[in-house]
Amino acid sequence: LSMEGAMFGRYSQASFMSFATPSCAFLFDIYTLGDVAFDNGLRDILESEKIEKVIHNCRLVSDCLHHKYRVTICGVFDTQVADLRVTQQRCGQFPRCVRSLPQCLGIYLNLPANLIYHPQIREGYIVLESQQWNRRPLPIELEIAAVKNSVFLLQLRKQIWKKLWRLFHRYVDV
């Protein structure tokens, strides 16, 4: 699951939500649909404990969904939090900074740069550039970017999960 829009958090405007399964990607125009999207099925998926949602840095997405759309997201595997734990296990302490999704995709999956969406946010223009997600029709390059942010999350989860359990298995072997 990935969400795009103008900034994030309770005062932000969600524009697109992208879901990816092992075989398909789905893109929902939240800016246009608004509450209707959540009232017609998305809320059930997002609030289900039985359906795992893989998200990178779920804090602000969760805050936005809760305060704007009355959705309490459940069953989340946060790849950013998991990466922190992997780094802590490897280095003996938590890192000073968290890694972005593009950084994690490069590190864990060795993806080439052209397959990863790297938002171009210039200093002083962050609000203006994040509002590009509210243009309709959405430019095709942004549709592709939204899908890129979600299609690799399942594979990223798998690779991070392997590293999380590596230390556990070492202890078991001892």
CSV table of C-alpha atoms in Angstrom, one decimal:
chain,number,residue,atom,x,y,z
A,1,LEU,CA,0.0,0.0,0.0
A,2,SER,CA,1.2,3.4,-0.9
A,3,MET,CA,-0.4,6.8,-0.7
A,4,GLU,CA,0.4,9.9,-2.6
A,5,GLY,CA,-0.7,13.5,-2.1
A,6,ALA,CA,-0.1,17.0,-0.9
A,7,MET,CA,2.0,16.4,2.3
A,8,PHE,CA,0.8,13.9,4.8
A,9,GLY,CA,-0.7,13.8,8.2
A,10,ARG,CA,-4.1,14.9,9.6
A,11,TYR,CA,-4.1,18.2,7.7
A,12,SER,CA,-3.0,16.8,4.3
A,13,GLN,CA,-4.9,15.9,1.2
A,14,ALA,CA,-4.7,12.3,0.0
A,15,SER,CA,-4.6,12.1,-3.8
A,16,PHE,CA,-4.0,8.5,-4.8
A,17,MET,CA,-3.8,5.2,-3.0
A,18,SER,CA,-2.0,2.3,-4.7
A,19,PHE,CA,-2.4,-1.3,-3.7
A,20,ALA,CA,-0.2,-4.1,-5.2
A,21,THR,CA,-0.7,-7.9,-5.0
A,22,PRO,CA,1.7,-10.4,-6.3
A,23,SER,CA,0.0,-10.2,-9.7
A,24,CYS,CA,-1.8,-6.8,-9.9
A,25,ALA,CA,-1.6,-3.2,-9.0
A,26,PHE,CA,-4.7,-1.0,-8.2
A,27,LEU,CA,-4.7,2.8,-8.2
A,28,PHE,CA,-7.6,4.6,-6.5
A,29,ASP,CA,-8.2,8.3,-7.0
A,30,ILE,CA,-8.9,9.4,-3.4
A,31,TYR,CA,-8.9,13.1,-4.3
A,32,THR,CA,-11.9,12.6,-6.6
A,33,LEU,CA,-13.7,9.8,-4.8
A,34,GLY,CA,-13.2,11.0,-1.2
A,35,ASP,CA,-15.2,9.1,1.4
A,36,VAL,CA,-17.0,7.1,-1.2
A,37,ALA,CA,-13.8,5.1,-1.8
A,38,PHE,CA,-13.7,4.1,1.8
A,39,ASP,CA,-17.4,3.5,2.2
A,40,ASN,CA,-17.4,1.1,-0.7
A,41,GLY,CA,-14.7,-1.3,0.4
A,42,LEU,CA,-11.4,0.3,1.1
A,43,ARG,CA,-12.2,0.9,4.7
A,44,ASP,CA,-12.9,-2.9,5.1
A,45,ILE,CA,-9.6,-3.8,3.6
A,46,LEU,CA,-7.6,-1.2,5.5
A,47,GLU,CA,-9.2,-2.0,8.9
A,48,SER,CA,-9.0,-5.8,8.5
A,49,GLU,CA,-6.5,-7.6,10.7
A,50,LYS,CA,-6.7,-10.6,8.4
A,51,ILE,CA,-5.2,-8.7,5.4
A,52,GLU,CA,-1.6,-7.6,5.9
A,53,LYS,CA,-0.8,-4.2,4.5
A,54,VAL,CA,2.8,-3.5,3.7
A,55,ILE,CA,3.6,0.2,4.0
A,56,HIS,CA,6.9,2.1,4.2
A,57,ASN,CA,6.6,4.7,7.0
A,58,CYS,CA,3.0,4.3,7.9
A,59,ARG,CA,2.9,7.0,10.6
A,60,LEU,CA,1.6,9.9,8.4
A,61,VAL,CA,-0.5,7.7,6.2
A,62,SER,CA,-2.2,6.3,9.2
A,63,ASP,CA,-2.7,9.8,10.7
A,64,CYS,CA,-4.2,11.1,7.5
A,65,LEU,CA,-6.6,8.1,7.1
A,66,HIS,CA,-7.7,8.3,10.7
A,67,HIS,CA,-8.4,12.0,10.8
A,68,LYS,CA,-9.7,12.7,7.3
A,69,TYR,CA,-11.5,9.4,6.5
A,70,ARG,CA,-12.2,7.8,9.9
A,71,VAL,CA,-10.2,4.8,8.9
A,72,THR,CA,-8.0,3.0,11.6
A,73,ILE,CA,-5.6,1.0,9.6
A,74,CYS,CA,-4.8,-2.5,11.1
A,75,GLY,CA,-2.5,-5.4,10.2
A,76,VAL,CA,0.4,-3.3,9.0
A,77,PHE,CA,4.0,-4.4,8.3
A,78,ASP,CA,6.0,-1.2,8.2
A,79,THR,CA,9.1,-1.8,6.1
A,80,GLN,CA,10.8,1.4,7.6
A,81,VAL,CA,10.4,0.1,11.1
A,82,ALA,CA,11.6,-3.3,10.1
A,83,ASP,CA,14.6,-1.8,8.4
A,84,LEU,CA,15.4,0.0,11.7
A,85,ARG,CA,15.3,-3.3,13.5
A,86,VAL,CA,17.5,-5.0,11.0
A,87,THR,CA,20.1,-2.2,11.2
A,88,GLN,CA,19.9,-2.3,15.0
A,89,GLN,CA,20.6,-6.0,15.0
A,90,ARG,CA,23.5,-5.6,12.6
A,91,CYS,CA,25.1,-2.6,14.2
A,92,GLY,CA,24.2,-3.0,17.8
A,93,GLN,CA,22.3,0.3,17.9
A,94,PHE,CA,19.5,2.1,16.1
A,95,PRO,CA,20.6,4.4,13.3
A,96,ARG,CA,20.3,8.1,13.7
A,97,CYS,CA,18.1,8.4,10.6
A,98,VAL,CA,15.5,6.3,8.9
A,99,ARG,CA,15.8,5.2,5.3
A,100,SER,CA,13.4,6.3,2.6
A,101,LEU,CA,11.6,3.8,0.4
A,102,PRO,CA,14.0,4.4,-2.5
A,103,GLN,CA,17.0,3.8,-0.3
A,104,CYS,CA,15.5,0.5,1.1
A,105,LEU,CA,14.5,-0.7,-2.4
A,106,GLY,CA,18.1,-0.1,-3.6
A,107,ILE,CA,19.7,-1.8,-0.5
A,108,TYR,CA,17.5,-4.8,-0.2
A,109,LEU,CA,16.4,-5.5,-3.7
A,110,ASN,CA,19.3,-3.9,-5.7
A,111,LEU,CA,16.7,-2.3,-8.0
A,112,PRO,CA,18.1,0.0,-10.8
A,113,ALA,CA,17.2,3.7,-10.3
A,114,ASN,CA,14.8,3.7,-13.3
A,115,LEU,CA,12.5,1.3,-11.5
A,116,ILE,CA,12.3,3.4,-8.3
A,117,TYR,CA,10.3,6.6,-7.9
A,118,HIS,CA,12.5,9.3,-6.6
A,119,PRO,CA,10.4,12.4,-5.8
A,120,GLN,CA,12.1,15.6,-6.8
A,121,ILE,CA,11.4,17.9,-3.9
A,122,ARG,CA,13.3,21.2,-4.1
A,123,GLU,CA,13.9,23.2,-0.9
A,124,GLY,CA,11.2,25.9,-0.5
A,125,TYR,CA,8.9,24.2,-3.1
A,126,ILE,CA,7.8,21.1,-1.1
A,127,VAL,CA,4.1,22.2,-0.8
A,128,LEU,CA,3.9,23.3,-4.4
A,129,GLU,CA,5.5,20.2,-5.8
A,130,SER,CA,3.4,17.8,-3.6
A,131,GLN,CA,0.2,19.5,-4.9
A,132,GLN,CA,1.0,18.2,-8.4
A,133,TRP,CA,-0.8,15.0,-7.3
A,134,ASN,CA,-4.1,16.9,-7.3
A,135,ARG,CA,-4.0,17.7,-11.0
A,136,ARG,CA,-6.7,16.0,-13.1
A,137,PRO,CA,-6.2,14.3,-15.3
A,138,LEU,CA,-3.1,13.1,-13.5
A,139,PRO,CA,0.0,13.0,-15.7
A,140,ILE,CA,0.9,9.4,-16.7
A,141,GLU,CA,4.4,9.8,-15.2
A,142,LEU,CA,2.7,10.3,-11.8
A,143,GLU,CA,0.4,7.4,-12.2
A,144,ILE,CA,3.5,5.3,-12.9
A,145,ALA,CA,5.2,6.7,-9.9
A,146,ALA,CA,2.3,5.9,-7.6
A,147,VAL,CA,2.3,2.3,-8.8
A,148,LYS,CA,6.2,2.1,-8.5
A,149,ASN,CA,5.8,3.0,-4.8
A,150,SER,CA,3.7,-0.1,-4.1
A,151,VAL,CA,4.6,-2.9,-6.5
A,152,PHE,CA,8.0,-3.6,-4.8
A,153,LEU,CA,6.7,-3.5,-1.2
A,154,LEU,CA,5.8,-7.2,-1.0
A,155,GLN,CA,9.3,-8.2,-2.2
A,156,LEU,CA,10.9,-5.7,0.1
A,157,ARG,CA,8.9,-7.1,3.0
A,158,LYS,CA,10.1,-10.6,2.1
A,159,GLN,CA,13.8,-9.6,2.0
A,160,ILE,CA,13.6,-7.6,5.3
A,161,TRP,CA,11.8,-10.5,7.0
A,162,LYS,CA,14.6,-12.9,6.0
A,163,LYS,CA,17.1,-10.6,7.7
A,164,LEU,CA,15.0,-10.1,10.8
A,165,TRP,CA,14.8,-13.8,11.3
A,166,ARG,CA,18.5,-14.5,10.5
A,167,LEU,CA,19.6,-13.5,14.0
A,168,PHE,CA,16.8,-15.6,15.6
A,169,HIS,CA,17.9,-18.6,13.6
A,170,ARG,CA,21.5,-18.1,14.7
A,171,TYR,CA,20.4,-18.2,18.3
A,172,VAL,CA,18.4,-21.4,17.7
A,173,ASP,CA,21.4,-23.0,16.0
A,174,VAL,CA,23.6,-22.2,19.1
